Short mmCIF file of C-alpha atoms and ligand atoms in Angstrom, two decimals:
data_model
loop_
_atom_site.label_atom_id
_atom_site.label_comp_id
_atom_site.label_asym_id
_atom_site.label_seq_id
_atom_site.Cartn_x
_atom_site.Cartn_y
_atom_site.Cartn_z
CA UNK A 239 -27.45 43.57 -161.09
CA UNK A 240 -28.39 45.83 -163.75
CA UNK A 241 -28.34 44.41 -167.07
CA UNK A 242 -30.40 46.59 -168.99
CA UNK A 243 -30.48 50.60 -169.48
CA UNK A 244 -32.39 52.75 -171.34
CA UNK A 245 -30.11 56.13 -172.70
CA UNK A 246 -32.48 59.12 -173.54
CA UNK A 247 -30.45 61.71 -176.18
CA UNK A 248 -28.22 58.67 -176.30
CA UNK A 249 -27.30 59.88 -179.38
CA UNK A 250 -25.80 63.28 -178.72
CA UNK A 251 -22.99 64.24 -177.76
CA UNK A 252 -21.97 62.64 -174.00
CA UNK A 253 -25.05 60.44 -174.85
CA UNK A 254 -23.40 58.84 -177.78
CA UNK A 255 -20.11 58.30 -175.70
CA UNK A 256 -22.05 56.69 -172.75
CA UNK A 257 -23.71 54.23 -175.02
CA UNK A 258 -20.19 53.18 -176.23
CA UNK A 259 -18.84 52.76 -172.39
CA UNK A 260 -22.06 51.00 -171.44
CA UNK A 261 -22.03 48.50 -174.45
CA UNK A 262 -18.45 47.77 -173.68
CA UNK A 263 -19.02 47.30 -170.46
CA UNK A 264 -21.32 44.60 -170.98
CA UNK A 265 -25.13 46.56 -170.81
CA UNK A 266 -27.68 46.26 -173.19
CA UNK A 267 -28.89 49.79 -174.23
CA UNK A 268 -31.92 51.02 -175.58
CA UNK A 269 -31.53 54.63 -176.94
CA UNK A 270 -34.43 56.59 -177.04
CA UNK A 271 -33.66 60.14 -178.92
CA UNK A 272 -36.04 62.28 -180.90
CA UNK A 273 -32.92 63.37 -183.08
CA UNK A 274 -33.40 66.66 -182.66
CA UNK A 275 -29.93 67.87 -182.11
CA UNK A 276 -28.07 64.73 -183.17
CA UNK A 277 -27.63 62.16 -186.05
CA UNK A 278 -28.32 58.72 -186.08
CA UNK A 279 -24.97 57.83 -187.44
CA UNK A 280 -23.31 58.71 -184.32
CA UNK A 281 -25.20 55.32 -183.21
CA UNK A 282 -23.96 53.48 -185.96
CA UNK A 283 -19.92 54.23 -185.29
CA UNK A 284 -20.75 53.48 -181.83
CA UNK A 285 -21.96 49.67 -182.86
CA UNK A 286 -19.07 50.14 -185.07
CA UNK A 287 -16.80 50.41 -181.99
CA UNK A 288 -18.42 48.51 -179.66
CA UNK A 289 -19.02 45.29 -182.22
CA UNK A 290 -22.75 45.53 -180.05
CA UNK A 291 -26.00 47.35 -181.59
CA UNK A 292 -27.65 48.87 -179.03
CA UNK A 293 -31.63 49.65 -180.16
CA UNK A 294 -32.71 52.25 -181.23
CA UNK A 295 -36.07 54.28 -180.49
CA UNK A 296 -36.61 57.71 -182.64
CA UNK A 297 -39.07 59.71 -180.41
CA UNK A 298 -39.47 61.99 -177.78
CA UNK A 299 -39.36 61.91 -173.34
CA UNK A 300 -42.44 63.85 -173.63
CA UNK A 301 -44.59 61.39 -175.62
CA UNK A 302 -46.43 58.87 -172.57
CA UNK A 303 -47.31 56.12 -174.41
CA UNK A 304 -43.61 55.50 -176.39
CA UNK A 305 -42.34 55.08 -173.08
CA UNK A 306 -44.67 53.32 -171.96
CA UNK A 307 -44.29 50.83 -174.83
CA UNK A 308 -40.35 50.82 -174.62
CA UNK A 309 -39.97 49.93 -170.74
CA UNK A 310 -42.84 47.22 -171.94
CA UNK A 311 -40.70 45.95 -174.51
CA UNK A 312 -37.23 45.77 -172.96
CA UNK A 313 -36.21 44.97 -169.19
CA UNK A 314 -35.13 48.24 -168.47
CA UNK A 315 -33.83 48.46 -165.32
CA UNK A 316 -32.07 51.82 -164.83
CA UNK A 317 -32.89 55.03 -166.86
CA UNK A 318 -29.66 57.16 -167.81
CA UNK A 319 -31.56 60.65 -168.88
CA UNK A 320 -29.15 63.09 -171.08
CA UNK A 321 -32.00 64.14 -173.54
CA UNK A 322 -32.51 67.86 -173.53
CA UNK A 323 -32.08 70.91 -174.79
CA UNK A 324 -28.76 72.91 -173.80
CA UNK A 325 -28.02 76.08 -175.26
CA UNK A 326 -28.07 79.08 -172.93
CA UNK A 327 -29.05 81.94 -175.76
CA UNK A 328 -31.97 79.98 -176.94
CA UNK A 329 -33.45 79.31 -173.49
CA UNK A 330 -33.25 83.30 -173.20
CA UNK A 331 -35.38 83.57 -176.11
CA UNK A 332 -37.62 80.58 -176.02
CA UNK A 333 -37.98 80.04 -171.96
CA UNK A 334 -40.66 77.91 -172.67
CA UNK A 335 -38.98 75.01 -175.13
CA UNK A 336 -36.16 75.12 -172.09
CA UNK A 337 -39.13 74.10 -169.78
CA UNK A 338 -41.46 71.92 -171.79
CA UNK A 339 -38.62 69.90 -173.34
CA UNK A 340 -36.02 69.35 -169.85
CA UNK A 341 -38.73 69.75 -167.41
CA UNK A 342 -42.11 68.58 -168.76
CA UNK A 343 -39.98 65.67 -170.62
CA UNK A 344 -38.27 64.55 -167.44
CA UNK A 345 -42.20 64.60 -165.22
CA UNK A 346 -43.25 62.34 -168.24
CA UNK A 347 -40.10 59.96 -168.01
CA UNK A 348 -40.35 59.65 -164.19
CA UNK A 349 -44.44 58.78 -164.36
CA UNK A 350 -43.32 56.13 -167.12
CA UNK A 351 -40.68 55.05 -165.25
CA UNK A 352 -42.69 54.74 -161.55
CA UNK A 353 -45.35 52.87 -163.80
CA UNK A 354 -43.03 50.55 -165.01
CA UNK A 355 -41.51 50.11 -161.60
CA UNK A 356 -38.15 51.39 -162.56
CA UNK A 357 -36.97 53.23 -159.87
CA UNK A 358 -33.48 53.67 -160.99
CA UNK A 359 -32.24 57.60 -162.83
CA UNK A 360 -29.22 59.15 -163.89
CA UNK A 361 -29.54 62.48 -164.32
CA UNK A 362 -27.75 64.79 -166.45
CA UNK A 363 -27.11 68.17 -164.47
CA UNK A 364 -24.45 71.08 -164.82
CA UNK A 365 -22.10 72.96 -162.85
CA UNK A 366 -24.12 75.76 -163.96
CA UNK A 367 -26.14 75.28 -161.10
CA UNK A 368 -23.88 76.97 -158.70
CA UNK A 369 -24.41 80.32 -160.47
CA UNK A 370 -21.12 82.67 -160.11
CA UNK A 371 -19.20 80.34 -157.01
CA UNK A 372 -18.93 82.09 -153.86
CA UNK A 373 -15.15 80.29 -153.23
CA UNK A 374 -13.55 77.86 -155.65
CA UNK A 375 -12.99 74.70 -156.25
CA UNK A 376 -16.68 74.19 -155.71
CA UNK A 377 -17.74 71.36 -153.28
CA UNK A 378 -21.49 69.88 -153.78
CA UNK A 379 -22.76 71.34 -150.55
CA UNK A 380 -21.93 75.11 -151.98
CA UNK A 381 -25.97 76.68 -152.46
CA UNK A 382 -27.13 75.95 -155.96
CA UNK A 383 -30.14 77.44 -157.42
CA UNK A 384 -28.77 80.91 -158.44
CA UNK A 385 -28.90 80.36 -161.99
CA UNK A 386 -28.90 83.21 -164.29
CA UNK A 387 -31.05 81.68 -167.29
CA UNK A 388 -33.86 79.38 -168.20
CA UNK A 389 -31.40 76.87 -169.32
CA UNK A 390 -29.76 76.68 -165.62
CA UNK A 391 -32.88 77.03 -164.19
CA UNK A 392 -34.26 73.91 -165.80
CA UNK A 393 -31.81 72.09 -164.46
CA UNK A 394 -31.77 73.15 -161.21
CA UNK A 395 -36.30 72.60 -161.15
CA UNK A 396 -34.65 68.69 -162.26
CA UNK A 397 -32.78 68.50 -159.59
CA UNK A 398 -35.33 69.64 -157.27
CA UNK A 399 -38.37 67.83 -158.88
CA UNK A 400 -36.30 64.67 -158.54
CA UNK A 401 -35.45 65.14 -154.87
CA UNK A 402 -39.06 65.39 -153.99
CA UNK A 403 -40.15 62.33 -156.04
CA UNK A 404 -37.02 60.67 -154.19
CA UNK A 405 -38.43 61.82 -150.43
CA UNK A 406 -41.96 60.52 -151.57
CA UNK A 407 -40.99 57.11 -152.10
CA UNK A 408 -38.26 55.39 -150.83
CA UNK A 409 -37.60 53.23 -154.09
CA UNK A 410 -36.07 55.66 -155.85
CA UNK A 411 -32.10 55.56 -156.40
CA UNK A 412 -31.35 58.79 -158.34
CA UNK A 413 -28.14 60.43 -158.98
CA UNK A 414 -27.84 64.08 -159.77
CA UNK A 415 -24.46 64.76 -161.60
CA UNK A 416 -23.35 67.96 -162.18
CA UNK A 417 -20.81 68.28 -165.19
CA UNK A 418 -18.05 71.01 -165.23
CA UNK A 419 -17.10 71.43 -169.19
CA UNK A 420 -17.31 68.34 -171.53
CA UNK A 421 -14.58 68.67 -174.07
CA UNK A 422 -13.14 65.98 -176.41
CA UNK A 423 -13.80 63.23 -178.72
CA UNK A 424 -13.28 59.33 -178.59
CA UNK A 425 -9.69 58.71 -179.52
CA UNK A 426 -11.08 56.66 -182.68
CA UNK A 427 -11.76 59.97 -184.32
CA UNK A 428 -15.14 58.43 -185.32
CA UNK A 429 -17.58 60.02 -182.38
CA UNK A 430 -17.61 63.45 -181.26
CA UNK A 431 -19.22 66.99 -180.04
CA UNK A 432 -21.19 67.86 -183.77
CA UNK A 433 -22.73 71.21 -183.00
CA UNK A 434 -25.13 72.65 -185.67
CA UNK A 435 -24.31 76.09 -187.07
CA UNK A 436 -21.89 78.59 -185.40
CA UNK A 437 -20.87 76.62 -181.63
CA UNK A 438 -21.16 78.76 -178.96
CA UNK A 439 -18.83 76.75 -176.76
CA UNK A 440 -15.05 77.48 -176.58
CA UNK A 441 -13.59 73.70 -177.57
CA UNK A 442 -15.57 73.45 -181.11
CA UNK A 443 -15.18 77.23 -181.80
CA UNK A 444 -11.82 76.61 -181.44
CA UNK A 445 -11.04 73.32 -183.39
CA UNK A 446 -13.75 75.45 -186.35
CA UNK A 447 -11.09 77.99 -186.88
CA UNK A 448 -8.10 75.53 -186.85
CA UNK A 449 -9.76 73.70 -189.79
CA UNK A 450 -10.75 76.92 -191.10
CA UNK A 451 -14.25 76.97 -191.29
CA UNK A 452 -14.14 80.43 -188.63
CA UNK A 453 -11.80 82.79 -189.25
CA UNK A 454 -10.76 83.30 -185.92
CA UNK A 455 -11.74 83.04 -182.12
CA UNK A 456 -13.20 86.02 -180.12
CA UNK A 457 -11.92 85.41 -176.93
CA UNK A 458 -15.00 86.82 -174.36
CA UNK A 459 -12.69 89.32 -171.62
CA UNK A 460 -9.50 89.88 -170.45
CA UNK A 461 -10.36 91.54 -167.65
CA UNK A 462 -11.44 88.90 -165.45
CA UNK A 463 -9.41 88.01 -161.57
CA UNK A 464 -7.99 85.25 -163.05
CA UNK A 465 -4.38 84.21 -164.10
CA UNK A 466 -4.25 85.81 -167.53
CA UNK A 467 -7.62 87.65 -167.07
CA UNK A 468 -9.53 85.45 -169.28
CA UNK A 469 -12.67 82.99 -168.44
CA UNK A 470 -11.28 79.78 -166.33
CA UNK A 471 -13.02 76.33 -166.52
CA UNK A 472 -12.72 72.79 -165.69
CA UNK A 473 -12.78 70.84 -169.15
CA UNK A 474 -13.27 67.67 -168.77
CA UNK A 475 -12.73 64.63 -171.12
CA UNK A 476 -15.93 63.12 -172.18
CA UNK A 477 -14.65 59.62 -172.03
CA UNK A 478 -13.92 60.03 -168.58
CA UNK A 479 -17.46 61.69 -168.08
CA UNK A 480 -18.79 58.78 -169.40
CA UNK A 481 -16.77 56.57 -167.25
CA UNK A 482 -18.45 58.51 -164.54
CA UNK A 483 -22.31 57.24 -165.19
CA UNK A 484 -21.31 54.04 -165.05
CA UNK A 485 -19.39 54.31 -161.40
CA UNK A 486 -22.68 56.14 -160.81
CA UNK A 487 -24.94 53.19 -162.21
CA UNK A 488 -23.09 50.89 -159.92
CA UNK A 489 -23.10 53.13 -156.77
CA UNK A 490 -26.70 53.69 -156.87
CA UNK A 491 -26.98 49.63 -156.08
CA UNK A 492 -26.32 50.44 -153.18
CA UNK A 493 -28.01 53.69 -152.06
CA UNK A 494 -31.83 54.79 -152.15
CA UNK A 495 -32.21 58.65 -152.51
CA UNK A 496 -30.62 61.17 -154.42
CA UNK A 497 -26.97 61.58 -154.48
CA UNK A 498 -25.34 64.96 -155.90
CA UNK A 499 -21.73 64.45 -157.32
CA UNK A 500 -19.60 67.23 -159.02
CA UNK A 501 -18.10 65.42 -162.26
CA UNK A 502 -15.21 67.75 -163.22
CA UNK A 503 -11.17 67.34 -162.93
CA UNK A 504 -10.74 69.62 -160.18
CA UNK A 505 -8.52 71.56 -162.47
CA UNK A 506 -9.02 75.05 -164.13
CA UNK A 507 -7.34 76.27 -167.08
CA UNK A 508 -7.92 79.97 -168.56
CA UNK A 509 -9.32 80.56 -172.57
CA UNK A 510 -5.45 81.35 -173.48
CA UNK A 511 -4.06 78.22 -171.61
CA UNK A 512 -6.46 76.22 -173.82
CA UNK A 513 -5.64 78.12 -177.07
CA UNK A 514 -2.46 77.24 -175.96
CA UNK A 515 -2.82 73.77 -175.24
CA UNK A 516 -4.82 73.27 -178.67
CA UNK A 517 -1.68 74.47 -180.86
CA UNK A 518 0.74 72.27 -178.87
CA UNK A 519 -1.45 69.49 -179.51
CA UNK A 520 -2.48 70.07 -183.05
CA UNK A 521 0.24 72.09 -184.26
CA UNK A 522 -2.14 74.63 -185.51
CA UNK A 523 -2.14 78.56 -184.45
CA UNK A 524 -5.11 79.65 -183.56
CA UNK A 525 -5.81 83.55 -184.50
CA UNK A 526 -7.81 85.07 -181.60
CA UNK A 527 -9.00 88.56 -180.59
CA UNK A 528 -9.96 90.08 -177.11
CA UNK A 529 -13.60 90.92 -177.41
CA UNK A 530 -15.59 91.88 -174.19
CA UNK A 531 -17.15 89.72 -171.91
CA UNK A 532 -20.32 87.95 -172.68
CA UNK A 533 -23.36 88.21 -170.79
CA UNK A 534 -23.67 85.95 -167.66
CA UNK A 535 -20.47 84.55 -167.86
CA UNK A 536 -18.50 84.02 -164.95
CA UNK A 537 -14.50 84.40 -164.09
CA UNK A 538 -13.91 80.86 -162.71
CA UNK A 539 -15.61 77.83 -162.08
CA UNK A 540 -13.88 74.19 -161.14
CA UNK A 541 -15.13 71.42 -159.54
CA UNK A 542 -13.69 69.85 -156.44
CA UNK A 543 -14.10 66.29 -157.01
CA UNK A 544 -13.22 64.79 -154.27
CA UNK A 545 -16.62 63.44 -153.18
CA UNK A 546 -17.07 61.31 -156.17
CA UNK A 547 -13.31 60.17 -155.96
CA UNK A 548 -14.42 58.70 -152.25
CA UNK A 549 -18.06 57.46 -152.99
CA UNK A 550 -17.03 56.51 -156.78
CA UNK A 551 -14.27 55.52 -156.66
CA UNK A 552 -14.26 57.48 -160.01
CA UNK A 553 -11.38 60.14 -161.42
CA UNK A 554 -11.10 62.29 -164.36
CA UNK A 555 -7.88 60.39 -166.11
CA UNK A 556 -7.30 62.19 -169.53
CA UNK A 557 -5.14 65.60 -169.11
CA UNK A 558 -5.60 68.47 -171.50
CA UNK A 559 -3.12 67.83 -173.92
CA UNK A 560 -5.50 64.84 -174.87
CA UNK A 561 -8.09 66.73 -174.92
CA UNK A 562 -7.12 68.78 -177.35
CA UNK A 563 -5.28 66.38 -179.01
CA UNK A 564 -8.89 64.01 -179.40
CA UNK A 565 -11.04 66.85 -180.05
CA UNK A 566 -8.24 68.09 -183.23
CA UNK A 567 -9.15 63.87 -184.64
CA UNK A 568 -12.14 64.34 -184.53
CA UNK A 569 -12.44 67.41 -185.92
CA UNK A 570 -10.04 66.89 -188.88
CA UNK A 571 -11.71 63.16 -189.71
CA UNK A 572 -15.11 64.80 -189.40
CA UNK A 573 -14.85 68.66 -190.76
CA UNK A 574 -19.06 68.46 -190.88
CA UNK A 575 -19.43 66.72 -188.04
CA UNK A 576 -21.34 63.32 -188.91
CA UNK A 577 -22.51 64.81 -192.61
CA UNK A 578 -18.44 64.37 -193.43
CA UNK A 579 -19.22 60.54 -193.88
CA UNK A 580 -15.53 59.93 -194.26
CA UNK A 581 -15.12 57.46 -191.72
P1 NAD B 430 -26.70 66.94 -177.05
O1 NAD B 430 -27.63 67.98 -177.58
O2 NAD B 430 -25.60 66.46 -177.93
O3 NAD B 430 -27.54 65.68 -176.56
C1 NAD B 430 -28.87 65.76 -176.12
C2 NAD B 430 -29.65 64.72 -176.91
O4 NAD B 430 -31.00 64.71 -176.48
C3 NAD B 430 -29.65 65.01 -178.41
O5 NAD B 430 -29.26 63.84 -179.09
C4 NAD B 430 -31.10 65.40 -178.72
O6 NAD B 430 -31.46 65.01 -180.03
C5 NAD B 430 -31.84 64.65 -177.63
N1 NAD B 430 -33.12 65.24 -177.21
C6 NAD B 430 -33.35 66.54 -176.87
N2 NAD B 430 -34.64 66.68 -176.49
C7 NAD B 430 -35.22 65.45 -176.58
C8 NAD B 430 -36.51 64.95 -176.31
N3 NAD B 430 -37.49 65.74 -175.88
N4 NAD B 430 -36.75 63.63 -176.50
C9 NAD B 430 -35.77 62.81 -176.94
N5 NAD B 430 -34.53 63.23 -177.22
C10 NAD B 430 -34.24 64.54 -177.03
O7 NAD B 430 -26.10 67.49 -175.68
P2 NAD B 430 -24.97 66.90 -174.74
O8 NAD B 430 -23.86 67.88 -174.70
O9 NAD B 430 -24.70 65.49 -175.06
O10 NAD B 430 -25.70 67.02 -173.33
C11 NAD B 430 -26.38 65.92 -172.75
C12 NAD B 430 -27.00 66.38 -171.45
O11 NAD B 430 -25.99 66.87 -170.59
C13 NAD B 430 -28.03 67.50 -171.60
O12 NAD B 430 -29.09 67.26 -170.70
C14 NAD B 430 -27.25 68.73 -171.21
O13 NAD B 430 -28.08 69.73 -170.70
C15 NAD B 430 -26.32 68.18 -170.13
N6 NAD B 430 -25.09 68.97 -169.96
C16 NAD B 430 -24.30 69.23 -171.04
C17 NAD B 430 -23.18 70.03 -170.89
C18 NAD B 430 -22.29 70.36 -172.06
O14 NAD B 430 -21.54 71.35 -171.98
N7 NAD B 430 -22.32 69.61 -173.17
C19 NAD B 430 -22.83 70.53 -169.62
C20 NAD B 430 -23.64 70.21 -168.53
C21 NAD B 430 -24.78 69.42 -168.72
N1 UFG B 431 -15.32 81.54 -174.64
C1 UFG B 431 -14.67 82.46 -175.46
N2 UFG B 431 -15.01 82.47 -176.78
C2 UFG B 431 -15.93 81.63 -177.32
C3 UFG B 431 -16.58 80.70 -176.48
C4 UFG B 431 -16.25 80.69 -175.13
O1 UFG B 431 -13.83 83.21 -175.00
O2 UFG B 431 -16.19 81.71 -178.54
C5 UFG B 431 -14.95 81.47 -173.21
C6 UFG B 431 -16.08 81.78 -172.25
O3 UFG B 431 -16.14 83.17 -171.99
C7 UFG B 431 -15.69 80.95 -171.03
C8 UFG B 431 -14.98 79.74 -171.64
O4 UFG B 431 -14.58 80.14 -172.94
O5 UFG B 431 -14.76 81.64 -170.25
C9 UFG B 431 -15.88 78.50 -171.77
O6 UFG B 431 -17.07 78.86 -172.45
P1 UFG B 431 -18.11 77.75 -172.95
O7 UFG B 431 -19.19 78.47 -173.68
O8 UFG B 431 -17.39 76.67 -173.67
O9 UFG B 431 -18.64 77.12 -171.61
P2 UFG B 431 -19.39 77.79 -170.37
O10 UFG B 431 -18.56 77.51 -169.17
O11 UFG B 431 -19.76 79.20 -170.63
O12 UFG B 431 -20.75 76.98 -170.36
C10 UFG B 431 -20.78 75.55 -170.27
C11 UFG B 431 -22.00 75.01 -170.97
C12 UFG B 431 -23.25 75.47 -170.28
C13 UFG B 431 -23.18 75.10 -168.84
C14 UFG B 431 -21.94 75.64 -168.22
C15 UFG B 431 -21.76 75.19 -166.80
O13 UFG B 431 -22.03 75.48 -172.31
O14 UFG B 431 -24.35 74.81 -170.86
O15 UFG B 431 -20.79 75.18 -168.95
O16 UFG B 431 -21.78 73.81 -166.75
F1 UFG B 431 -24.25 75.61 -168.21
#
């Protein structure tokens, strides 16, 4: 039985939403997060919500001894590791943040973890792993490693780092989970994606313009082999993501090794459908124009996920409609993210 985890970048975005499935679920969580893309209030509407205050460490996966004091302090026995740095254009320009911060910060957590004889990881990967998909949907045995930036390629050294560790010694029970597009909000309203400055993902560049802080969308191509030309992905509701780390958690009770599941819905919608989807939910046009493609980006990418349906017994629930309709709450209650403090 695990009874105790410890969330690092629990405060961020999926972080934040994990913390609030794992508190309701019964877990005591200790969130270590050096706050460095996130706000501390996010923790406090997730006690809010939960009615449970999970602790919480300020400080940083690279810094030895802070673990070393927190799996001292609390009876950690599984390690749920979002904290990292995710934006593609700034691993471009500063490779070596991308590499100190997700892959020094990760060596760190695993020595402190092996130390402490906690043998148990969660691992936050991405879809972006696969590169540009030979065939899609994409099934976990498709060749990963073709990344096309320092960001992906962090991810995918994780991935690889943690597989040797795993074939080195035979207590470790990690799982590698590769997310297709996180979208959404909590349906409260109170807890949510709070990028700083201009987003450079579609879902909060989107609900930005509907509240009127952008003037309008640039949507990247239209010239893509897809259904309307434009960039398809598999969003996927981060409540239902978060669902997934704890039918993760529990699988990993029973298996040594590392375990690679796709966590997507298995369905692909195009930029338009999901302009589309956002006014039916929120009632609000959204102005757009056709810009050309961006850099790296590919036409379509969707998960098949049928393997962790089988070994998970876990499935995205939430369609796109809510979504949308969870990520408009949020935005609206929040229209600075957690500065708003209109809760
Ligand atoms: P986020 O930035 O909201 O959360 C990451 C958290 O980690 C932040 O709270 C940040 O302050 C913290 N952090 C960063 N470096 C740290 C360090 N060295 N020590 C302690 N805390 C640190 O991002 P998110 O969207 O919640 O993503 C969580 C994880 O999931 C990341 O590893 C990200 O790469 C991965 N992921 C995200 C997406 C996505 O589209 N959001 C897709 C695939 C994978
Ligand atoms: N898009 C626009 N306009 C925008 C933003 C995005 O048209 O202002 C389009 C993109 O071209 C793409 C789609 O919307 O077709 C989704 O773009 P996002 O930036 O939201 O997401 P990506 O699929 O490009 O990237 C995300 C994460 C990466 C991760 C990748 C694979 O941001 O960190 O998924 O998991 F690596």
């Amino acid at each position: 039985m695990i009874k105790t985890v410890l969330v690092t970048g629990g405060a961020g975005y999926i972080g934040s939403h994990t913390t609030l499935a794992l508190l309701l679920a019964g877990f005591n969580v200790v969130v270590l997060d050096n706050l460095c893309n996130a706000s501390p209030e996010s923790l406090r509407r997730v006690a809010q919500l939960s009615d449970r205050e999970p602790v919480f460490e300020k400080g940083d996966i690279r810094d030895r001894a802070l673990l070393d004091k927190l799996l001292a302090q609390h009876p950690v026995q599984a390690v749920l590791h979002f904290a990292g740095l995710k934006s593609v254009g700034e691993s471009v320009a500063y490779p070596l943040r991308y590499y100190d911060n997700n892959v020094g910060g990760t060596v760190t957590l695993c020595q402190a973890m092996a130390a402490a004889g906690v043998f148990t990881l969660v691992f936050s990967s991405s879809a972006t792993v696969y590169g540009d998909p030979a065939t899609v949907p994409i099934t976990e045995d498709q060749p990963a490693g073709h990344t096309t930036n320092p960001y992906g390629r962090s991810k995918f050294m994780v991935e690889q780092l943690l597989g040797d560790l795993a074939a080195s010694d035979p207590r470790w029970r990690v799982a590698l989970l590769r997310y297709f597009n996180p979208v959404g909000a909590h349906e409260s309203g109170l807890i949510g994606e709070d990028p700083h400055g201009i987003p450079n993902n579609l879902l909060p560049y989107i609900t930005q313009v509907a509240v009127g802080k952008l003037p309008e969308l640039a949507v990247f191509g239209n010239d893509y082999q897809t259904i309307d030309g434009t960039g398809v992905r598999d969003y996927i509701h981060v409540v239902d993501l978060a669902q997934g780390h704890l039918a993760a958690l529990k699988e990993l009770l029973t298996r040594t090794g590392t375990h690679v599941w796709n966590l997507g819905t298995g369905q692909g919608y195009s930029v338009l459908q999901v302009v589309q989807a956002f006014k039916a939910a929120s009632g609000q046009p959204i102005p757009y124009r056709t810009v050309p493609r961006r850099p790296g980006d590919i036409a379509a990418c969707y998960a098949d996920p049928a393997k962790a349906a089988a070994e998970l017994g876990w499935s995205a629930k939430r369609d796109l409609f809510t979504m949308m309709s969870d990520s408009w709450r949020w935005q609206k209650m929040n229209p600075d993210g957690y500065r708003s403090g209109n809760d």
